[in-house]
Amino acid sequence: MADLRELFDSATCVLFDFDGPVCRLFAGYPAENVAADLLKRLQQQGREGLLSPQEAASGDPHAVLRALARIDPRSAYLVGLEAALTAHELRATDTAEPTPHADELIRALQAREYGLAITTNNSASVVSRYLTARGLVDCFGPHIHGRTQDLLRLKPDPDCLLRALDSTGVPASRALMIGDTPADCEAARKAGVAFVGYARNERKRKALLGAGADESGIVSSLGPVLDTVVGA
């Protein structure tokens, strides 16, 4: 894992995506059901036609918000959908599953005095609730950067990464992001931040490769990342 070691040797701050690298937020509360609820709310308002068939079938609630934000970013119905999504996410924390080795990795990074931040399309309140329950919230302090009311700034826009760099005072050249989606990879590239891809299955790996992630920087488990940090 020489490439991983070089990445961590060059970094002083690690930015974590939340849903995926830290936990499986929707493990017991399927994201597809959440997206379906958002679509139902649109249908009740007669607005389902705002989405393309592909967007409506994505099963990704963030994709629904992102698509609607491109059409009318300041609409009242979009504010309502975002609030509904936050409520779903908060309920999902009750059944979220920790990603194997994530807790240990976070604590190991903190022990080695890396700066830590969360950069996510999820609500910051959701992240705080989950991390508090795991006894990890103090590892991140004020550096939890979730979605804002400006839904055009969801990843792959680099906004949450840029906010994390600003809040930690770390230059992009000294930061490293751990993410699991093409949007994470693209946001890191736009922010000028090195990227480690977490792909827990082959579908995720192929998606990251398709987004331009370096194959040597993709791991199927956080175990090798933890070993790299502990052995550094």
Backbone as JSON, one array per atom type, in Angstrom:
{
  "sequence": "MADLRELFDSATCVLFDFDGPVCRLFAGYPAENVAADLLKRLQQQGREGLLSPQEAASGDPHAVLRALARIDPRSAYLVGLEAALTAHELRATDTAEPTPHADELIRALQAREYGLAITTNNSASVVSRYLTARGLVDCFGPHIHGRTQDLLRLKPDPDCLLRALDSTGVPASRALMIGDTPADCEAARKAGVAFVGYARNERKRKALLGAGADESGIVSSLGPVLDTVVGA",
  "N": [[0.83, -1.2, 0.0], [1.89, 1.24, -0.83], [1.16, 3.53, -2.23], [-1.04, 4.52, -0.78], [0.26, 5.15, 1.6], [1.93, 7.22, 0.76], [0.01, 9.13, 0.13], [-1.13, 9.68, 2.66], [1.13, 10.5, 4.01], [1.53, 12.9, 2.81], [-0.54, 14.43, 3.64], [-2.22, 16.55, 6.02], [-4.71, 16.78, 6.92], [-7.82, 15.1, 6.93], [-10.66, 14.58, 5.04], [-13.8, 13.33, 5.41], [-16.35, 11.81, 3.54], [-19.71, 11.16, 4.57], [-22.03, 9.23, 4.55], [-21.37, 6.12, 3.8], [-18.28, 6.04, 3.83], [-18.13, 6.53, 6.65], [-20.44, 5.48, 7.82], [-23.2, 3.27, 6.99], [-25.76, 4.93, 6.3], [-28.42, 4.5, 5.47], [-28.88, 1.82, 5.96], [-30.84, 0.34, 7.35], [-33.05, 1.64, 6.57], [-34.23, 2.23, 3.82], [-32.79, 4.18, 1.2], [-34.07, 4.34, -1.21], [-36.76, 4.27, -0.55], [-37.02, 6.69, 0.72], [-36.5, 8.47, -1.39], [-38.73, 7.81, -2.92], [-40.76, 8.8, -1.3], [-40.24, 11.55, -1.47], [-40.82, 11.93, -4.16], [-43.54, 11.3, -4.13], [-44.52, 13.45, -2.66], [-44.01, 15.48, -4.47], [-45.75, 14.69, -6.51], [-48.21, 15.05, -5.27], [-48.34, 17.76, -5.34], [-48.58, 18.19, -7.97], [-46.22, 18.35, -9.43], [-44.56, 16.43, -10.43], [-43.71, 16.19, -13.02], [-41.5, 17.76, -13.31], [-39.19, 16.35, -13.09], [-36.94, 14.28, -14.95], [-37.53, 11.02, -16.47], [-35.35, 9.38, -15.8], [-34.21, 10.68, -13.57], [-36.33, 10.53, -11.79], [-36.42, 7.81, -11.4], [-34.11, 7.22, -10.1], [-33.74, 6.56, -7.4], [-32.32, 7.93, -5.57], [-32.34, 10.25, -3.13], [-30.87, 12.65, -2.96], [-30.24, 13.14, -5.61], [-32.74, 13.78, -6.57], [-33.26, 16.23, -5.22], [-31.13, 17.76, -6.22], [-31.71, 17.86, -8.96], [-34.14, 19.28, -8.98], [-33.31, 21.66, -7.86], [-31.81, 22.77, -9.89], [-33.76, 23.65, -11.54], [-35.5, 25.42, -10.14], [-34.17, 26.99, -7.79], [-34.91, 28.44, -5.49], [-37.42, 27.83, -4.63], [-40.43, 27.34, -2.7], [-41.46, 24.77, -2.44], [-39.21, 23.2, -2.78], [-37.71, 23.81, -0.51], [-39.37, 22.64, 1.37], [-39.15, 19.94, 0.63], [-36.47, 19.46, 1.18], [-36.47, 19.73, 3.96], [-38.1, 17.57, 4.6], [-36.46, 15.48, 3.77], [-34.33, 15.76, 5.58], [-35.66, 15.05, 7.95], [-36.2, 12.35, 7.4], [-33.54, 11.4, 7.25], [-32.66, 11.81, 9.88], [-34.24, 9.96, 11.23], [-33.17, 7.7, 10.09], [-30.69, 7.43, 11.28], [-31.05, 5.87, 13.51], [-30.91, 3.25, 12.74], [-28.6, 3.06, 11.37], [-25.56, 1.61, 10.12], [-22.32, 1.2, 11.33], [-19.48, 1.72, 9.29], [-17.17, -0.85, 8.69], [-14.17, -0.63, 10.52], [-14.18, 2.13, 10.49], [-14.64, 3.74, 12.82], [-12.33, 3.15, 14.32], [-10.38, 4.08, 12.56], [-10.89, 6.84, 12.46], [-10.33, 7.55, 15.12], [-7.65, 6.83, 15.22], [-6.5, 8.56, 13.38], [-7.02, 11.0, 14.63], [-5.44, 10.64, 16.93], [-2.96, 10.77, 15.82], [-2.77, 13.35, 15.2], [-3.91, 14.41, 12.88], [-5.9, 16.76, 11.13], [-9.48, 16.73, 11.07], [-12.47, 16.44, 9.19], [-15.91, 16.49, 8.16], [-17.42, 16.09, 5.05], [-20.22, 16.36, 3.33], [-23.27, 15.48, 1.6], [-25.38, 15.06, 3.2], [-27.49, 16.19, 5.93], [-26.01, 18.35, 8.32], [-26.89, 18.18, 10.94], [-27.74, 15.58, 11.13], [-25.37, 14.14, 10.83], [-24.02, 15.01, 13.14], [-25.68, 13.93, 15.11], [-25.37, 11.15, 14.7], [-22.55, 10.84, 15.08], [-22.29, 11.71, 17.71], [-23.67, 9.71, 19.1], [-21.9, 7.64, 18.67], [-19.72, 8.43, 20.07], [-17.87, 10.03, 18.82], [-18.01, 12.65, 18.04], [-16.45, 14.71, 19.07], [-14.06, 14.34, 17.81], [-14.24, 15.66, 15.43], [-15.19, 18.17, 16.02], [-16.02, 21.51, 15.23], [-16.04, 21.02, 12.56], [-17.94, 19.94, 10.69], [-19.47, 19.65, 7.77], [-22.23, 19.9, 6.11], [-25.06, 19.73, 3.84], [-26.34, 22.83, 2.63], [-28.91, 25.38, 2.47], [-28.64, 26.15, -0.11], [-29.07, 24.28, -2.59], [-27.95, 23.84, -5.02], [-25.34, 23.55, -4.5], [-24.72, 21.02, -3.72], [-22.56, 18.15, -3.64], [-21.6, 16.96, -6.83], [-20.49, 19.56, -6.73], [-17.86, 21.44, -5.27], [-18.34, 22.76, -2.86], [-18.78, 22.0, -0.03], [-16.35, 20.84, 0.57], [-14.6, 22.96, 0.18], [-15.49, 24.66, 2.18], [-14.71, 23.13, 4.37], [-11.92, 23.14, 4.11], [-11.48, 25.83, 4.51], [-12.41, 26.15, 7.15], [-10.69, 24.53, 8.61], [-8.27, 25.58, 7.99], [-6.44, 24.45, 6.3], [-4.44, 23.97, 3.43], [-5.47, 22.94, 0.13], [-3.62, 21.22, -1.0], [-2.62, 19.79, 1.09], [-4.57, 18.21, 2.02], [-6.78, 15.37, 2.19], [-9.31, 13.4, 0.82], [-11.75, 10.98, 1.75], [-13.99, 9.14, 0.06], [-16.98, 7.69, -1.46], [-18.39, 7.82, -3.83], [-18.95, 8.75, -7.31], [-19.57, 11.5, -7.31], [-18.24, 12.4, -5.02], [-15.59, 11.97, -5.82], [-15.39, 13.69, -8.03], [-15.9, 16.17, -6.8], [-13.7, 16.35, -5.06], [-11.64, 16.5, -6.93], [-12.24, 18.94, -8.17], [-11.82, 20.63, -6.04], [-9.15, 20.37, -5.69], [-8.11, 18.41, -4.06], [-6.54, 15.49, -2.8], [-7.63, 12.06, -3.31], [-9.11, 9.22, -1.87], [-10.76, 6.34, -2.71], [-13.49, 4.6, -1.42], [-14.75, 1.55, -1.96], [-17.11, -0.62, -1.47], [-18.13, -2.7, -2.91], [-18.13, -4.3, -6.18], [-19.64, -2.83, -8.0], [-19.54, -0.24, -6.94], [-16.79, 0.2, -7.18], [-16.37, 0.18, -9.97], [-17.9, 2.42, -10.65], [-16.45, 4.48, -9.43], [-14.02, 4.27, -10.81], [-14.96, 4.95, -13.32], [-15.46, 7.59, -12.88], [-13.01, 8.65, -12.87], [-11.29, 8.08, -10.78], [-8.17, 7.1, -9.35], [-7.01, 3.86, -9.75], [-5.21, 2.71, -7.97], [-5.75, 4.06, -5.7], [-8.12, 3.17, -4.7], [-9.97, 1.37, -2.35], [-11.32, -1.65, -1.01], [-12.0, -2.0, 1.53], [-11.78, -0.31, 4.68], [-9.8, -1.25, 6.24], [-7.07, -1.61, 5.19], [-6.45, 1.12, 5.0], [-6.56, 1.95, 7.65], [-4.44, 0.36, 8.61], [-2.34, 1.57, 7.25], [-2.31, 4.13, 8.38], [-1.9, 3.58, 11.13], [0.53, 2.32, 10.99], [2.14, 4.31, 10.14]],
  "CA": [[0.0, 0.0, 0.0], [2.81, 2.38, -0.88], [0.45, 4.73, -2.7], [-1.79, 5.05, 0.36], [1.2, 5.76, 2.54], [2.35, 8.51, 0.2], [-1.11, 10.06, 0.26], [-1.27, 10.1, 4.05], [2.34, 11.24, 4.39], [1.44, 14.25, 2.24], [-1.73, 15.1, 4.17], [-2.34, 16.91, 7.44], [-6.14, 16.84, 7.22], [-8.6, 14.11, 6.2], [-12.07, 14.93, 4.87], [-14.62, 12.14, 5.22], [-17.77, 11.75, 3.23], [-20.37, 10.55, 5.73], [-22.78, 8.01, 4.22], [-20.45, 5.26, 3.05], [-17.01, 5.87, 4.56], [-18.29, 6.54, 8.1], [-21.5, 4.53, 8.14], [-24.25, 3.09, 5.99], [-26.86, 5.65, 6.94], [-29.73, 3.95, 5.12], [-28.8, 0.36, 6.01], [-32.12, -0.21, 7.78], [-34.07, 2.65, 6.23], [-33.74, 2.34, 2.44], [-32.81, 5.47, 0.52], [-35.06, 4.28, -2.3], [-38.05, 4.62, 0.03], [-36.98, 8.13, 0.97], [-36.68, 9.11, -2.7], [-40.12, 7.6, -3.32], [-41.58, 9.73, -0.52], [-40.07, 12.89, -2.05], [-41.57, 11.93, -5.42], [-44.96, 11.34, -3.78], [-44.81, 14.83, -2.28], [-44.08, 16.25, -5.72], [-46.97, 14.31, -7.22], [-49.33, 15.68, -4.57], [-48.35, 19.16, -5.75], [-48.65, 18.23, -9.42], [-44.93, 18.79, -9.94], [-43.7, 15.29, -10.75], [-43.19, 16.37, -14.37], [-40.26, 18.52, -13.29], [-38.07, 15.42, -13.15], [-36.86, 13.36, -16.08], [-37.76, 9.64, -16.03], [-34.13, 8.86, -15.18], [-34.09, 11.29, -12.24], [-37.4, 10.0, -10.95], [-36.16, 6.4, -11.13], [-32.75, 7.06, -9.57], [-33.72, 6.02, -6.05], [-31.36, 8.74, -4.81], [-33.02, 11.49, -2.73], [-30.05, 13.82, -3.29], [-30.39, 13.38, -7.05], [-34.03, 14.47, -6.73], [-33.08, 17.62, -4.8], [-30.2, 18.42, -7.13], [-32.4, 18.11, -10.22], [-35.12, 20.34, -8.75], [-32.58, 22.92, -7.59], [-31.39, 23.33, -11.18], [-34.94, 24.26, -12.19], [-36.01, 26.55, -9.35], [-33.44, 26.79, -6.54], [-35.44, 29.18, -4.35], [-38.85, 27.54, -4.51], [-40.91, 26.9, -1.39], [-41.63, 23.32, -2.41], [-37.88, 22.61, -2.63], [-37.4, 23.96, 0.92], [-40.15, 21.62, 2.06], [-38.58, 18.62, 0.34], [-35.2, 19.34, 1.92], [-36.82, 19.49, 5.36], [-38.59, 16.19, 4.68], [-35.29, 14.61, 3.67], [-33.62, 15.82, 6.86], [-36.42, 14.25, 8.92], [-35.92, 10.95, 7.08], [-32.16, 11.09, 7.61], [-32.58, 11.72, 11.33], [-34.79, 8.66, 11.62], [-32.29, 6.64, 9.59], [-29.54, 7.25, 12.17], [-31.36, 4.85, 14.51], [-30.58, 1.92, 12.21], [-27.37, 3.16, 10.57], [-24.53, 0.63, 10.46], [-20.96, 1.74, 11.2], [-18.61, 1.11, 8.3], [-16.09, -1.55, 9.38], [-12.89, 0.05, 10.74], [-14.29, 3.59, 10.41], [-14.44, 4.34, 14.14], [-10.92, 3.01, 14.68], [-9.6, 4.95, 11.68], [-11.09, 8.22, 12.91], [-9.6, 7.75, 16.37], [-6.22, 6.73, 14.92], [-6.11, 9.82, 12.73], [-6.99, 12.05, 15.66], [-4.3, 10.39, 17.8], [-1.76, 11.18, 15.09], [-2.9, 14.8, 15.05], [-4.48, 14.86, 11.61], [-7.16, 17.47, 11.19], [-10.58, 15.91, 10.58], [-13.7, 17.16, 8.82], [-16.92, 15.77, 7.4], [-17.89, 16.84, 3.87], [-21.31, 15.47, 2.97], [-24.56, 16.0, 1.11], [-26.37, 14.87, 4.25], [-27.65, 17.29, 6.87], [-25.02, 18.38, 9.39], [-27.52, 17.74, 12.19], [-27.77, 14.12, 11.07], [-24.0, 13.7, 11.1], [-23.75, 15.26, 14.56], [-26.43, 12.97, 15.93], [-24.73, 9.85, 14.59], [-21.22, 10.87, 15.7], [-22.48, 11.81, 19.16], [-24.04, 8.38, 19.59], [-20.71, 6.78, 18.58], [-18.64, 9.0, 20.87], [-16.86, 10.52, 17.86], [-18.27, 14.01, 17.59], [-15.35, 15.59, 19.46], [-12.95, 14.18, 16.85], [-14.45, 16.58, 14.33], [-15.45, 19.51, 16.52], [-16.91, 22.33, 14.41], [-15.73, 20.82, 11.14], [-18.95, 19.09, 10.05], [-19.96, 20.5, 6.68], [-23.28, 19.23, 5.37], [-25.73, 20.54, 2.81], [-26.94, 24.1, 3.02], [-30.15, 25.65, 1.73], [-28.29, 26.3, -1.52], [-28.96, 22.89, -3.02], [-27.09, 23.76, -6.19], [-23.98, 23.33, -4.01], [-24.49, 19.63, -3.38], [-21.55, 17.49, -4.45], [-20.17, 17.14, -7.11], [-19.94, 20.88, -6.47], [-16.89, 21.28, -4.17], [-18.61, 23.73, -1.79], [-18.57, 21.53, 1.34], [-14.92, 20.63, 0.74], [-13.97, 24.28, 0.31], [-15.81, 25.13, 3.53], [-13.88, 22.37, 5.3], [-10.55, 23.66, 4.01], [-11.48, 27.15, 5.14], [-12.6, 26.05, 8.61], [-9.52, 23.89, 9.22], [-7.08, 26.35, 7.65], [-5.5, 23.56, 5.61], [-4.46, 24.13, 1.98], [-5.95, 21.76, -0.59], [-2.49, 20.34, -1.29], [-2.3, 19.02, 2.29], [-5.81, 17.54, 2.44], [-7.11, 14.09, 1.56], [-10.72, 13.04, 1.04], [-12.19, 9.58, 1.62], [-15.36, 9.16, -0.42], [-17.38, 6.42, -2.09], [-19.23, 8.03, -5.0], [-18.39, 9.62, -8.35], [-19.72, 12.9, -6.91], [-17.13, 12.68, -4.11], [-14.37, 12.02, -6.61], [-15.4, 14.92, -8.83], [-15.78, 17.32, -5.88], [-12.31, 16.41, -4.61], [-10.83, 16.97, -8.06], [-12.5, 20.37, -8.35], [-11.24, 21.35, -4.9], [-7.7, 20.17, -5.68], [-7.81, 17.57, -2.89], [-6.28, 14.09, -3.11], [-8.84, 11.27, -3.1], [-9.11, 7.77, -1.66], [-12.1, 5.84, -2.95], [-13.93, 3.43, -0.67], [-15.7, 0.82, -2.8], [-17.41, -1.85, -0.72], [-18.5, -3.75, -3.86], [-17.6, -4.08, -7.53], [-20.4, -1.74, -8.63], [-18.97, 1.02, -6.46], [-15.44, 0.34, -7.74], [-16.5, 0.56, -11.38], [-18.41, 3.78, -10.71], [-15.34, 5.37, -9.09], [-13.1, 4.26, -11.94], [-15.6, 5.7, -14.39], [-15.38, 9.02, -12.53], [-11.62, 9.08, -12.98], [-10.48, 7.78, -9.6], [-6.98, 6.29, -9.59], [-7.27, 2.51, -9.25], [-4.33, 2.43, -6.82], [-6.29, 4.78, -4.55], [-9.44, 2.62, -4.37], [-9.9, 0.26, -1.41], [-12.6, -2.33, -0.78], [-12.18, -1.99, 2.99], [-10.96, 0.7, 5.35], [-8.74, -1.94, 6.97], [-5.75, -1.19, 4.73], [-6.25, 2.54, 5.32], [-6.23, 1.96, 9.08], [-3.1, -0.19, 8.75], [-1.41, 2.57, 6.77], [-2.24, 5.21, 9.37], [-1.32, 3.06, 12.38], [1.92, 1.96, 10.73], [2.9, 5.47, 9.67]],
  "C": [[0.87, 1.26, 0.0], [2.1, 3.65, -1.29], [-0.37, 5.36, -1.58], [-0.87, 5.75, 1.34], [1.66, 7.12, 2.05], [1.25, 9.55, 0.35], [-1.22, 10.58, 1.69], [-0.04, 10.84, 4.55], [2.28, 12.68, 3.91], [0.32, 15.08, 2.84], [-1.57, 15.46, 5.64], [-3.8, 16.95, 7.87], [-6.87, 15.83, 6.34], [-10.07, 14.52, 6.22], [-12.83, 13.65, 4.59], [-15.97, 12.5, 4.61], [-18.42, 10.98, 4.37], [-21.01, 9.21, 5.4], [-21.95, 7.17, 3.27], [-19.17, 5.06, 3.83], [-17.14, 5.85, 6.08], [-19.35, 5.54, 8.55], [-22.35, 4.29, 6.9], [-25.52, 3.67, 6.6], [-28.2, 4.97, 6.7], [-29.75, 2.43, 5.14], [-30.14, -0.27, 6.39], [-33.3, 0.69, 7.44], [-33.78, 3.05, 4.78], [-33.88, 3.73, 1.81], [-33.84, 5.5, -0.6], [-36.45, 4.66, -1.79], [-38.14, 6.12, 0.32], [-37.19, 8.89, -0.34], [-38.13, 8.97, -3.16], [-41.06, 8.54, -2.57], [-41.46, 11.15, -1.08], [-40.85, 12.99, -3.36], [-43.08, 12.0, -5.16], [-45.38, 12.76, -3.41], [-44.9, 15.73, -3.52], [-45.37, 15.96, -6.48], [-48.2, 14.96, -6.59], [-49.46, 17.15, -4.92], [-48.46, 19.32, -7.26], [-47.35, 18.64, -10.08], [-44.02, 17.63, -10.36], [-43.08, 15.41, -12.14], [-41.91, 17.19, -14.43], [-39.03, 17.63, -13.42], [-38.11, 14.59, -14.43], [-37.17, 11.95, -15.58], [-36.54, 9.04, -15.32], [-33.95, 9.4, -13.76], [-35.12, 10.72, -11.28], [-37.13, 8.55, -10.54], [-34.82, 6.16, -10.43], [-32.7, 6.39, -8.21], [-32.8, 6.77, -5.12], [-32.03, 10.05, -4.42], [-32.2, 12.74, -3.03], [-30.13, 14.15, -4.77], [-31.7, 14.11, -7.34], [-33.89, 15.94, -6.37], [-32.21, 18.39, -5.78], [-30.9, 18.79, -8.45], [-33.41, 19.25, -10.08], [-34.45, 21.68, -8.52], [-32.13, 23.56, -8.89], [-32.54, 24.06, -11.86], [-35.38, 25.52, -11.46], [-35.4, 26.5, -7.95], [-34.02, 27.48, -5.32], [-36.92, 28.9, -4.08], [-39.21, 27.04, -3.12], [-41.04, 25.38, -1.35], [-40.28, 22.61, -2.26], [-37.43, 22.69, -1.17], [-38.14, 22.88, 1.72], [-39.61, 20.22, 1.85], [-37.27, 18.41, 1.1], [-35.47, 19.06, 3.39], [-37.32, 18.06, 5.56], [-37.43, 15.2, 4.62], [-34.51, 14.6, 4.98], [-34.34, 14.98, 7.91], [-36.2, 12.76, 8.67], [-34.52, 10.55, 7.52], [-31.99, 10.95, 9.12], [-33.14, 10.39, 11.82], [-33.85, 7.52, 11.22], [-31.09, 6.42, 10.51], [-29.79, 6.15, 13.2], [-30.96, 3.45, 14.06], [-29.33, 1.95, 11.33], [-26.34, 2.14, 11.06], [-23.15, 1.25, 10.3], [-20.2, 1.0, 10.1], [-17.46, 0.41, 9.03], [-14.78, -0.75, 9.36], [-12.99, 1.57, 10.75], [-14.02, 4.25, 11.76], [-12.96, 4.31, 14.53], [-10.04, 3.94, 13.84], [-9.71, 6.4, 12.13], [-10.28, 8.49, 14.17], [-8.08, 7.69, 16.14], [-5.72, 8.0, 14.26], [-6.03, 10.95, 13.75], [-5.76, 11.88, 16.55], [-2.99, 10.82, 17.15], [-1.83, 12.63, 14.63], [-3.21, 15.24, 13.62], [-5.69, 15.74, 11.92], [-8.25, 16.6, 10.59], [-11.79, 16.78, 10.27], [-14.63, 16.2, 8.1], [-17.37, 16.66, 6.25], [-18.96, 15.98, 3.19], [-22.5, 16.21, 2.37], [-25.67, 15.76, 2.11], [-26.45, 16.11, 5.13], [-26.59, 17.21, 7.97], [-25.61, 17.91, 10.71], [-27.59, 16.23, 12.27], [-26.4, 13.55, 11.42], [-23.68, 13.86, 12.58], [-24.46, 14.26, 15.46], [-25.76, 11.6, 15.89], [-23.38, 9.83, 15.32], [-21.3, 10.98, 17.22], [-22.8, 10.45, 19.75], [-22.84, 7.43, 19.58], [-19.55, 7.29, 19.42], [-17.53, 9.59, 20.01], [-16.99, 12.0, 17.53], [-17.13, 14.96, 17.94], [-14.13, 15.44, 18.55], [-13.04, 15.2, 15.72], [-14.72, 18.01, 14.79], [-16.39, 20.28, 15.61], [-16.81, 22.03, 12.92], [-16.64, 19.77, 10.49], [-19.68, 19.94, 9.03], [-20.94, 19.7, 5.82], [-23.92, 20.17, 4.36], [-26.28, 21.81, 3.44], [-28.27, 24.25, 2.28], [-29.89, 25.9, 0.25], [-28.02, 24.92, -2.1], [-28.24, 22.73, -4.36], [-25.65, 23.45, -5.8], [-23.77, 21.92, -3.48], [-23.33, 19.09, -4.21], [-22.23, 16.86, -5.67], [-19.66, 18.58, -7.05], [-19.01, 20.76, -5.25], [-17.17, 22.12, -2.93], [-18.3, 23.2, -0.4], [-17.1, 21.23, 1.59], [-14.2, 21.96, 0.94], [-14.27, 24.88, 1.68], [-14.96, 24.41, 4.58], [-12.44, 22.87, 5.28], [-10.46, 25.02, 4.69], [-11.55, 27.04, 6.67], [-11.4, 25.42, 9.31], [-8.24, 24.67, 8.96], [-6.02, 25.54, 6.93], [-5.57, 23.82, 4.11], [-4.88, 22.83, 1.3], [-4.83, 20.75, -0.81], [-2.11, 19.45, -0.1], [-3.53, 18.28, 2.84], [-6.03, 16.28, 1.61], [-8.57, 13.79, 1.85], [-10.92, 11.55, 0.88], [-13.67, 9.62, 1.25], [-15.7, 7.87, -1.15], [-18.24, 6.6, -3.33], [-18.5, 8.84, -6.06], [-18.49, 11.09, -7.99], [-18.62, 13.31, -5.94], [-15.83, 12.87, -4.89], [-14.28, 13.32, -7.4], [-15.24, 16.16, -7.95], [-14.34, 17.47, -5.39], [-11.41, 16.95, -5.71], [-11.01, 18.47, -8.26], [-11.88, 21.2, -7.23], [-9.72, 21.23, -4.85], [-7.22, 19.31, -4.53], [-7.57, 16.14, -3.36], [-7.46, 13.22, -2.66], [-8.51, 9.8, -2.89], [-10.54, 7.3, -1.81], [-12.39, 4.58, -2.14], [-15.03, 2.75, -1.48], [-15.99, -0.52, -2.15], [-17.89, -2.98, -1.63], [-18.0, -3.37, -5.25], [-18.34, -2.96, -8.25], [-19.83, -0.39, -8.23], [-17.58, 1.26, -7.09], [-15.5, 0.81, -9.19], [-17.0, 2.0, -11.52], [-17.3, 4.79, -10.41], [-14.32, 5.42, -10.22], [-13.66, 5.07, -13.1], [-15.56, 7.2, -14.15], [-13.95, 9.54, -12.57], [-10.76, 8.84, -11.77], [-9.31, 6.89, -9.99], [-7.2, 4.91, -8.97], [-6.42, 2.18, -8.03], [-4.83, 3.11, -5.55], [-7.69, 4.34, -4.19], [-9.25, 1.41, -3.46], [-11.28, -0.35, -1.24], [-12.94, -2.39, 0.69], [-11.33, -0.86, 3.55], [-9.84, 0.08, 6.18], [-7.34, -1.55, 6.51], [-5.44, 0.28, 5.0], [-5.86, 2.66, 6.78], [-4.81, 1.45, 9.3], [-2.04, 0.83, 8.32], [-1.22, 3.67, 7.81], [-1.55, 4.75, 10.64], [0.16, 2.76, 12.19], [2.78, 3.12, 10.32], [3.89, 5.94, 10.72]]
}
